[in-house]
Short mmCIF file of C-alpha atoms in Angstrom, two decimals:
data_model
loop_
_atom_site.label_atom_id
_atom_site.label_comp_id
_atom_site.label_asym_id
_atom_site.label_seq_id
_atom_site.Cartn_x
_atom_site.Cartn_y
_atom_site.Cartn_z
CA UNK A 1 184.06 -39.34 -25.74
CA UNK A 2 181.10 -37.02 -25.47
CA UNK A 3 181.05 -36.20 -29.37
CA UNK A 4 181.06 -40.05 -29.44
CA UNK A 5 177.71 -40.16 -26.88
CA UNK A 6 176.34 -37.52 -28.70
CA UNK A 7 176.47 -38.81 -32.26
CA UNK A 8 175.31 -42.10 -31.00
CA UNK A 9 172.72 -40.80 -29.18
CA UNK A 10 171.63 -38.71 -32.33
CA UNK A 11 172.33 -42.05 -34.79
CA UNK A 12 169.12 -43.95 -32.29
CA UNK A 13 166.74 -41.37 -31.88
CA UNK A 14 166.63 -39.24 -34.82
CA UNK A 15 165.22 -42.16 -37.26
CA UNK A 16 162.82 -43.41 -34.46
CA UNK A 17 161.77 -39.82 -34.56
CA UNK A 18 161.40 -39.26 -38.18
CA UNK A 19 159.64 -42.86 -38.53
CA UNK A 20 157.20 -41.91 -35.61
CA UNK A 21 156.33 -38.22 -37.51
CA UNK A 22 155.64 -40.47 -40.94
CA UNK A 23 153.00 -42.69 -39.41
CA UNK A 24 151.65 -39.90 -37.28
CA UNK A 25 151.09 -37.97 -40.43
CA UNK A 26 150.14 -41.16 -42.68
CA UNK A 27 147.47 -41.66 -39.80
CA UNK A 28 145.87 -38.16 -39.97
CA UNK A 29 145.79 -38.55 -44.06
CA UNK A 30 143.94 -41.83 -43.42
CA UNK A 31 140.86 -40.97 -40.85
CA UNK A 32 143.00 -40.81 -37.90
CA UNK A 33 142.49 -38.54 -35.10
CA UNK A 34 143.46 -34.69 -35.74
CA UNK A 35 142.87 -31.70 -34.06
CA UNK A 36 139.69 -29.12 -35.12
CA UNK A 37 140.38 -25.36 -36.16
CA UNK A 38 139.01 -24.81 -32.56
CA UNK A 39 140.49 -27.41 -30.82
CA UNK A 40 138.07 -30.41 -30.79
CA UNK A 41 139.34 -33.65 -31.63
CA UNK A 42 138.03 -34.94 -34.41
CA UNK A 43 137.76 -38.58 -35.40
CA UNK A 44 137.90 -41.00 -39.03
CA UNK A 45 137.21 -38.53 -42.03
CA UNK A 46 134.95 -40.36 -44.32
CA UNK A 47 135.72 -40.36 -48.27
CA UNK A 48 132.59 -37.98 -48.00
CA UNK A 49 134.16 -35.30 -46.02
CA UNK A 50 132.49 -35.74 -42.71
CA UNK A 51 134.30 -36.42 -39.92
CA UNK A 52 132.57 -37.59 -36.37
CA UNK A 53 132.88 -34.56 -34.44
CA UNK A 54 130.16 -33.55 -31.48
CA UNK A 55 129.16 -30.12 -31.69
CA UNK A 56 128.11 -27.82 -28.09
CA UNK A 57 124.79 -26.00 -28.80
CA UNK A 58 123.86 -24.57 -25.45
CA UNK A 59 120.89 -22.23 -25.22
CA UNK A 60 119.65 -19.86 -22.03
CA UNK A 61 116.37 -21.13 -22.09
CA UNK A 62 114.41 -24.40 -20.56
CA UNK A 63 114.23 -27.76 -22.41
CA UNK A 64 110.56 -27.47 -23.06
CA UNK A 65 110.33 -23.67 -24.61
CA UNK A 66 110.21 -24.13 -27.98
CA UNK A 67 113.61 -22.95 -28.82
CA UNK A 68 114.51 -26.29 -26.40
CA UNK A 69 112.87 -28.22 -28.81
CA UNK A 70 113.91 -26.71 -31.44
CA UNK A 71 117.14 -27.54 -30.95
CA UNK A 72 115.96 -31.02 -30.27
CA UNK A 73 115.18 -31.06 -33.43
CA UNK A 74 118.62 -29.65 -34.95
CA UNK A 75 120.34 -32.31 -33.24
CA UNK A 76 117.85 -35.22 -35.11
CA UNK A 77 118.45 -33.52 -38.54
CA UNK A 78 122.37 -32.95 -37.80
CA UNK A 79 122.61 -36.65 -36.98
CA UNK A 80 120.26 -37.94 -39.81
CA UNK A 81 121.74 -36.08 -42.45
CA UNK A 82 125.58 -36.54 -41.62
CA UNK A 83 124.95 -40.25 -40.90
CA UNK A 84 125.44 -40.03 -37.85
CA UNK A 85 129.27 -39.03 -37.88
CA UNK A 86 128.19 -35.63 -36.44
CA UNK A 87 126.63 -35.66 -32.99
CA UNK A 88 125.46 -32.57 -31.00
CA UNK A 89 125.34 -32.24 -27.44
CA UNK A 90 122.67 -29.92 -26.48
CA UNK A 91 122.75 -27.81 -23.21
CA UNK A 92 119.81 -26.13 -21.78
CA UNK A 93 119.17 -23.24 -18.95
CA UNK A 94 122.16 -21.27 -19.30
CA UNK A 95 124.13 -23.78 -18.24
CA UNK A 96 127.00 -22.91 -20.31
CA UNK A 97 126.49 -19.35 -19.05
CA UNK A 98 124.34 -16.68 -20.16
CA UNK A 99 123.70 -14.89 -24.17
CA UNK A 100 126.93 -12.77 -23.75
CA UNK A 101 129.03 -15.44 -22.44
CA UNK A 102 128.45 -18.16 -24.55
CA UNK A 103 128.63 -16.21 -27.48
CA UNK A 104 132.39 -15.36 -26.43
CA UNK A 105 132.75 -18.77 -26.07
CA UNK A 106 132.03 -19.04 -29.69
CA UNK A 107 134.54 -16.43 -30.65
CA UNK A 108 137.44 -18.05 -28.24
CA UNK A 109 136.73 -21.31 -30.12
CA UNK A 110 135.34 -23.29 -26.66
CA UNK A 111 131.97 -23.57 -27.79
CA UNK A 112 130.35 -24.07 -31.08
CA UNK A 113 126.80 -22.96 -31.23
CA UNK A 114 124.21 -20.63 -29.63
CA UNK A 115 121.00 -18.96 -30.45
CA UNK A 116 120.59 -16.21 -28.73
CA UNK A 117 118.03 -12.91 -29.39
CA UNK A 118 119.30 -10.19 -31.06
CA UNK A 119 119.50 -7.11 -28.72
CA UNK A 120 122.91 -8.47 -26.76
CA UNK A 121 124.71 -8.56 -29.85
CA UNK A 122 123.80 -4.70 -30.43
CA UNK A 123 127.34 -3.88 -28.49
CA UNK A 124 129.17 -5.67 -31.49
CA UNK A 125 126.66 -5.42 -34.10
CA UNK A 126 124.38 -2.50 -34.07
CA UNK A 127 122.48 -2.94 -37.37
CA UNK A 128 120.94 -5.68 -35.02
CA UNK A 129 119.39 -2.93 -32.94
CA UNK A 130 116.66 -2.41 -35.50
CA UNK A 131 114.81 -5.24 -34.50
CA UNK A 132 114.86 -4.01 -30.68
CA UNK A 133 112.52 -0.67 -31.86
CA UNK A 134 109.25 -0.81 -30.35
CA UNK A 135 106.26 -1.22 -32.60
CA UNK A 136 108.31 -1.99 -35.84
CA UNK A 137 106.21 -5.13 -36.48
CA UNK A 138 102.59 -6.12 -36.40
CA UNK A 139 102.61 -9.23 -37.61
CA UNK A 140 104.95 -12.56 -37.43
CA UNK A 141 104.63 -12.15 -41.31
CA UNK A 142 105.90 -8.87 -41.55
CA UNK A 143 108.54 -9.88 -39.32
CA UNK A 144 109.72 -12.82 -40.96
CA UNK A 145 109.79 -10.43 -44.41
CA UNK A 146 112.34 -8.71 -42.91
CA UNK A 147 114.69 -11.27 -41.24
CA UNK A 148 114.57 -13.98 -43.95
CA UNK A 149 114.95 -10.97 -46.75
CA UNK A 150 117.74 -8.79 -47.59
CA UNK A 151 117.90 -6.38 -44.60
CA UNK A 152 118.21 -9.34 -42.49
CA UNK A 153 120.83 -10.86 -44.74
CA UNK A 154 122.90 -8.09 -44.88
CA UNK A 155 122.57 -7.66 -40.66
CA UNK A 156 124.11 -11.55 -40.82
CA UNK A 157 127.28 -10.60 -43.25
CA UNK A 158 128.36 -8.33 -40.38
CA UNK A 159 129.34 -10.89 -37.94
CA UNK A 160 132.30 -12.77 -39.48
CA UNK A 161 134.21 -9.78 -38.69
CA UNK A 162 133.46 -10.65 -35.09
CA UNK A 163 134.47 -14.21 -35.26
CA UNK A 164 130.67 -15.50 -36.15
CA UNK A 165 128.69 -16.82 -38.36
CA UNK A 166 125.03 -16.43 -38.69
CA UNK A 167 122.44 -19.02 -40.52
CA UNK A 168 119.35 -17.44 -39.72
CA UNK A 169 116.84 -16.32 -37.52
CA UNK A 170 114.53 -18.20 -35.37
CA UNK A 171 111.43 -17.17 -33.27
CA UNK A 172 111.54 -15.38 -29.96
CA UNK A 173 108.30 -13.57 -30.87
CA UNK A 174 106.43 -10.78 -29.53
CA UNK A 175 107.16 -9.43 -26.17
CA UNK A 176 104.55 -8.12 -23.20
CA UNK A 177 104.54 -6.79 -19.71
CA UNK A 178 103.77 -8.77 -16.43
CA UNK A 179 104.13 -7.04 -13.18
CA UNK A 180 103.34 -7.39 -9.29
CA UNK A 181 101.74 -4.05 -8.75
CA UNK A 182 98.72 -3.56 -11.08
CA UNK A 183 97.15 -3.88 -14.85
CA UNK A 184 98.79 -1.80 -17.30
CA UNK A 185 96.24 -0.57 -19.89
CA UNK A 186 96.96 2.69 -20.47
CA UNK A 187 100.37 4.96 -21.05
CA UNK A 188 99.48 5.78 -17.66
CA UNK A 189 99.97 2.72 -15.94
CA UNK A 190 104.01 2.26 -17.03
CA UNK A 191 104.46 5.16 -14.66
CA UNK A 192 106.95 4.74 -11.81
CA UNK A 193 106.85 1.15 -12.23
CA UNK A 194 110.70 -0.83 -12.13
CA UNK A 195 110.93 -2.79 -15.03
CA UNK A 196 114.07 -5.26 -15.92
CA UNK A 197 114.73 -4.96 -19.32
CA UNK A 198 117.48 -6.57 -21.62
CA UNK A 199 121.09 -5.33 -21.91
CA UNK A 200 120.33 -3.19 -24.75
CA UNK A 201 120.03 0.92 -24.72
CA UNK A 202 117.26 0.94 -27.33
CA UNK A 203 114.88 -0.97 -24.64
CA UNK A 204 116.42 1.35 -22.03
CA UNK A 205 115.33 4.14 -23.53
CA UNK A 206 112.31 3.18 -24.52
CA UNK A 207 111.26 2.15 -21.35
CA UNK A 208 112.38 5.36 -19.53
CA UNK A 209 110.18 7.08 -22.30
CA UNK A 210 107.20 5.36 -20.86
CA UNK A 211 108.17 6.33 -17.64
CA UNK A 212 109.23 3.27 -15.95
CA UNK A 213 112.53 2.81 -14.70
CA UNK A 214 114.38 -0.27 -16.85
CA UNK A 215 116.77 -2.27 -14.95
CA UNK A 216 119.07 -4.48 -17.12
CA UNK A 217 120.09 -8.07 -15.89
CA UNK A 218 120.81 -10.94 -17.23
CA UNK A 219 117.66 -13.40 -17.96
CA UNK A 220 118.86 -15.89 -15.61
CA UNK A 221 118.79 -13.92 -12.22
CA UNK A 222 114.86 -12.52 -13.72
CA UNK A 223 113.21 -14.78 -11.51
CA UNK A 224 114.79 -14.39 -8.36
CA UNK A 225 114.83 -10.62 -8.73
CA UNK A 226 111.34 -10.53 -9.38
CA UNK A 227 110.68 -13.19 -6.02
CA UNK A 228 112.26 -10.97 -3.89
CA UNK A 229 110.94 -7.50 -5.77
CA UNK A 230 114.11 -6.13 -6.63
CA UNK A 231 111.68 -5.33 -9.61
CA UNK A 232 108.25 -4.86 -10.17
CA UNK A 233 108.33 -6.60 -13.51
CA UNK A 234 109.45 -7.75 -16.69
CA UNK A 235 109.10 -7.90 -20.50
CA UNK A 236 109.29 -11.12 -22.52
CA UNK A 237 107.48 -13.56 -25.04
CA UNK A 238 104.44 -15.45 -24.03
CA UNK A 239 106.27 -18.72 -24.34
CA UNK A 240 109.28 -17.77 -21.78
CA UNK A 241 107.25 -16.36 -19.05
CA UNK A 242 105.43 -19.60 -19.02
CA UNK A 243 108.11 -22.16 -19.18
CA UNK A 244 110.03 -19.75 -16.49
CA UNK A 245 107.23 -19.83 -14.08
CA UNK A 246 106.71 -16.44 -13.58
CA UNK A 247 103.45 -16.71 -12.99
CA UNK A 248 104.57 -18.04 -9.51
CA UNK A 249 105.93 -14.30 -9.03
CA UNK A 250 104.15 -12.16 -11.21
CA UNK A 251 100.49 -11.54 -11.23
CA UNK A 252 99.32 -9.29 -14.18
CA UNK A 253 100.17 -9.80 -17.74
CA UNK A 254 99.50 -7.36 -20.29
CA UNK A 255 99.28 -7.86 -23.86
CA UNK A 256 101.44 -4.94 -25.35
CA UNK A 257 103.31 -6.68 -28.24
CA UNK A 258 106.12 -3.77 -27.48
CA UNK A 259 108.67 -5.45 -29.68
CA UNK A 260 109.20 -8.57 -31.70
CA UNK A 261 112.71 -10.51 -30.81
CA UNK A 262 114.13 -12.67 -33.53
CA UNK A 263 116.60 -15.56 -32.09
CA UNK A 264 119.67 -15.84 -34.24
CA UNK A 265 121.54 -18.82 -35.15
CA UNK A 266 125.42 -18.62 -34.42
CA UNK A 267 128.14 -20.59 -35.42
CA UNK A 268 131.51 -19.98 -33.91
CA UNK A 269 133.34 -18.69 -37.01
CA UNK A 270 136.82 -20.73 -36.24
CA UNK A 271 134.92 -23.64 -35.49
CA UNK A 272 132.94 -22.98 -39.51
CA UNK A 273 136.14 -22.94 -40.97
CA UNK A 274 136.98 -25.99 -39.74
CA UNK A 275 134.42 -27.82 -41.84
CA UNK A 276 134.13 -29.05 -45.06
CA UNK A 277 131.38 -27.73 -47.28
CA UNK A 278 129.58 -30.94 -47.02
CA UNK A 279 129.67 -30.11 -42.77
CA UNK A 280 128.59 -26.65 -43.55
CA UNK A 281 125.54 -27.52 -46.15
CA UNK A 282 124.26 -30.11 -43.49
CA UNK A 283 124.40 -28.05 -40.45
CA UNK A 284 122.93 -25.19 -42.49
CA UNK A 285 120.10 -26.86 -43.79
CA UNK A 286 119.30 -28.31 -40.23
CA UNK A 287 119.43 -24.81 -39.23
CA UNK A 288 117.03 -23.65 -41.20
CA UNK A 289 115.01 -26.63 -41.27
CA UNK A 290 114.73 -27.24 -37.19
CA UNK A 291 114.09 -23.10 -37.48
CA UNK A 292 110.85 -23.29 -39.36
CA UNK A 293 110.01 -26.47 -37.46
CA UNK A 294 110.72 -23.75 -34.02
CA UNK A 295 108.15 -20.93 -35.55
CA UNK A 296 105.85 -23.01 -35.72
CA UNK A 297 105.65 -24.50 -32.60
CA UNK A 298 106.57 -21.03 -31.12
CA UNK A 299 103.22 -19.70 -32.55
CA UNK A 300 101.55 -22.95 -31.20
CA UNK A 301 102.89 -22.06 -27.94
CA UNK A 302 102.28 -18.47 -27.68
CA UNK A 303 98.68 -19.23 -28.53
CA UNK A 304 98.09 -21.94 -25.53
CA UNK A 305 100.67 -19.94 -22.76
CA UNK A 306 98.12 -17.07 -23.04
CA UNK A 307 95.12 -19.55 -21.72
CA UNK A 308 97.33 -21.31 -19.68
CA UNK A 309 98.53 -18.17 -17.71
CA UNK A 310 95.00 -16.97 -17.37
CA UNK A 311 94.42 -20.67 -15.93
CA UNK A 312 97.21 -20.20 -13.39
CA UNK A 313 96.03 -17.28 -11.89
CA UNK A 314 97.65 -14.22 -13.96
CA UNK A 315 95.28 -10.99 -14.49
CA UNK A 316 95.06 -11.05 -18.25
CA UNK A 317 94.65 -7.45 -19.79
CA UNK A 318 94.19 -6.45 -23.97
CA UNK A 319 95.38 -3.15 -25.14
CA UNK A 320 92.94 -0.78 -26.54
CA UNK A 321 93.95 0.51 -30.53
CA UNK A 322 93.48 4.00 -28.84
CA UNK A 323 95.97 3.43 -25.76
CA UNK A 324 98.51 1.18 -28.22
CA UNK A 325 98.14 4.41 -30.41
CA UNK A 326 99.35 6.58 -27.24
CA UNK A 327 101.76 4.36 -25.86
CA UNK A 328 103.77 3.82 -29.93
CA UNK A 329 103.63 7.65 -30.11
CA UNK A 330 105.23 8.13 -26.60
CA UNK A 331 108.23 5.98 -27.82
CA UNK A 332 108.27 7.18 -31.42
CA UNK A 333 111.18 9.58 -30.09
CA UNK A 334 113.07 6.61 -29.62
CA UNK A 335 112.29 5.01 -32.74
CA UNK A 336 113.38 8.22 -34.43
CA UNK A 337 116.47 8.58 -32.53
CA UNK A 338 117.70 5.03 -33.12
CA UNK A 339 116.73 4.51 -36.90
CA UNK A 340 119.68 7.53 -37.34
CA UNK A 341 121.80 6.35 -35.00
CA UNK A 342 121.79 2.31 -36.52
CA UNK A 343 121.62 3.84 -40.14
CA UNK A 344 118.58 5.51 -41.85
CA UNK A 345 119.19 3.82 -45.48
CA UNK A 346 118.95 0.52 -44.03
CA UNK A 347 116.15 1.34 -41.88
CA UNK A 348 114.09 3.31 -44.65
CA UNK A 349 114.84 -0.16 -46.59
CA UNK A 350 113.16 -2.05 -43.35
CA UNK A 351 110.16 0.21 -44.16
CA UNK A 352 109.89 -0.46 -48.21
CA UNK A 353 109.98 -4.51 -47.24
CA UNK A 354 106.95 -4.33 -44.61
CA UNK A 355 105.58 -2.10 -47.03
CA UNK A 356 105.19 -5.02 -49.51
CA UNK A 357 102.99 -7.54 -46.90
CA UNK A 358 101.07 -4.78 -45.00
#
C-alpha cells in the first residue's frame, strides 16, 4: 500500500514539476524576470541586450558638490542612452555608509557603484598611493596627464583582482588647510597644530613631517569633530569645505594646494560581469562623459567657493613661492620614501608624463 501512495504520489507531481521548470525556463529565455550576477532582479531583456535593471550609485558627499551633480548627470546619460531600460538610483551623504564601506559593498555584490578618492583604496591598491604625495602636481593639466594616460591606466587594471572595476577618474581637486587656531603661512605655522587627515599613511606621514599631529577619521564625523575641537583642523578641496559648511566651524583657510585627489569611478566587478557589452559600453561612456561634465564644474566651483568663503567670514591666506618652497622640501622625505615603497619605475614614469605638459 505505501509503494502504491508513493508511486502515485510520484505519477502527479513529478510532470507538474517538470512542466512548471519548462515554462519557468521558457520565461527567462523570453524577457522574463531572472536573477543578476549580484543578485538584483532583473526585468524583460530587449533583442538589444539591455535589460531594465536600477543601478545603486551612492557617493559620501552632498547633492550640490559637484561630484552630486555629477552623478546627476550619469544617471541622465545612463537613462538616455539605454532607453530608459536602465535606471540609477542615486544616494548622497554617505548614506549608504562611508568610502570604505560602500566600496565593500561593491565587492559583496550589495551595491553597484561608488566614486570615491583614491587614498582609501591605498590598503588594497597601493599604486594608488602615488596620487596621495604632496606637491606631485601643479596644475589640473598635469594632473589629468597622468590619470587619463598610461600610469593611470595601468593603476585601474589592478582592481579586478579585488572584485572592481575602474572607468576613470573624476575631479576631487586640489586640497588646502582650514583651522580654528590661526593663519598658516609659513612651515612654521603647521607646528603643534591637530590636523584630521584621511585614512591613508602617506598623508600621515606627511603631516607629522610638518609637524602637526594627523588624526584619521572618516569624512563624515569631520564636522562634528571639528564643532566640538576634537581637532584643530582639516585638509580638503575648496568645493567640499564649502558644501560641508565648515566655515560654520573653521575660521582660517589657507591656500596650500598640498595634494591633488582624483575621484575614481567603481563598478562592482560581479555586478560588470553581469552585463552585456552593450550595458558595459553605455555605462562606460556615461562615465566618462558625466566625468568631464564633473571637472568642469569642479573647476567652476573651486573658483567661486574661494570668494564665497572669504564672503562668509573665513581668513583667506596665499602661500608665498618661498614658504611653498620650504614647506615641499620639508615633506620631500616623504615623497622619497613612498615613490620606493609604491614602486620607483612607475613613479619615475609619473615624472616622464608631467614632464611632457610642464
Amino acid at each position: 500500500m505505501k509503494r502504491w501512495i508513493t508511486g502515485m504520489v510520484i505519477s502527479l507531481v513529478f510532470p507538474a514539476l517538470l512542466a512548471a521548470g519548462c515554462a519557468s525556463g521558457g520565461n527567462a529565455g523570453n524577457g522574463g524576470s531572472s536573477m543578476a550576477a549580484n543578485g538584483a532582479t532583473t526585468d524583460g531583456e530587449s533583442s538589444s541586450g539591455i535589460q531594465e535593471r536600477t543601478i545603486k550609485v551612492g557617493i559620501g558627499l552632498n547633492e550640490d558638490h559637484p561630484e552630486g551633480q555629477g552623478i546627476i548627470k550619469f544617471k541622465e546619460l545612463v537613462e538616455q542612452k539605454s532607453g530608459g531600460k536602465m535606471k540609477v538610483q542615486n544616494f548622497f551623504s554617505a548614506s549608504l555608509g562611508d568610502d570604505q564601506k560602500m566600496t565593500e559593498a561593491l565587492q559583496a555584490g550589495l551595491q553597484e557603484i561608488t566614486i570615491p578618492s583614491t587614498s582609501p583604496l591605498v590598503g588594497m591598491v597601493e599604486e594608488f598611493g602615488l596620487f596621495d604625495l604632496p606637491f606631485v602636481f601643479s596644475t589640473e593639466e598635469e594632473a589629468y596627464a597622468v590619470l587619463d594616460g598610461p600610469v593611470g591606466q595601468k593603476i585601474l587594471e589592478k582592481l579586478p583582482e579585488h572584485g572592481l572595476i575602474g572607468l576613470g577618474y573624476w575631479e576631487n581637486g586640489f586640497r588646502n588647510l582650514t583651522n580654528s587656531s590661526r593663519p598658516v603661512r609659513t612651515l612654521e605655522d603647521f607646528q603643534g597644530l591637530k590636523i584630521r587627515t584621511m585614512q591613508t599613511e602617506v598623508h600621515l606621514e606627511a603631516f607629522k613631517a610638518l609637524g602637526t599631529n594627523p588624526t584619521p577619521m572618516a569624512f563624515s564625523e569631520v564636522f562634528s569633530a571639528l564643532e566640538n575641537k576634537t581637532v584643530d583642523g582639516q585638509e580638503n578641496p575648496l568645493a567640499t569645505i564649502k558644501s560641508n559648511k565648515f566655515y560654520e566651524v573653521q575660521d582660517y583657510l589657507s591656500l596650500t594646494k598640498h595634494v591633488y585627489t582624483p575621484f575614481v569611478f567603481l563598478v562592482s566587478k560581479s555586478f560588470w560581469d553581469g552585463l552585456s557589452p552593450e550595458e558595459q559600453t553605455i555605462l562606460r561612456e556615461a562615465a566618462v562623459e558625466a566625468g568631464q561634465y564633473q571637472r568642469d564644474l569642479n573647476r567652476q566651483e573651486n573658483e567661486k567657493a574661494r570668494a564665497d568663503l572669504k564672503a562668509a567670514g573665513m581668513n583667506v591666506n596665499e602661500i608665498s613661492d618661498q614658504d611653498r618652497q620650504k614647506i615641499k622640501q620639508a615633506v620631500q622625505p616623504v615623497v622619497d620614501r613612498f615613490a620606493k615603497e609604491i614602486g620607483q619605475e612607475l613613479y619615475q614614469e609619473m615624472q616622464s608624463e608631467l614632464e611632457k605638459v610642464k
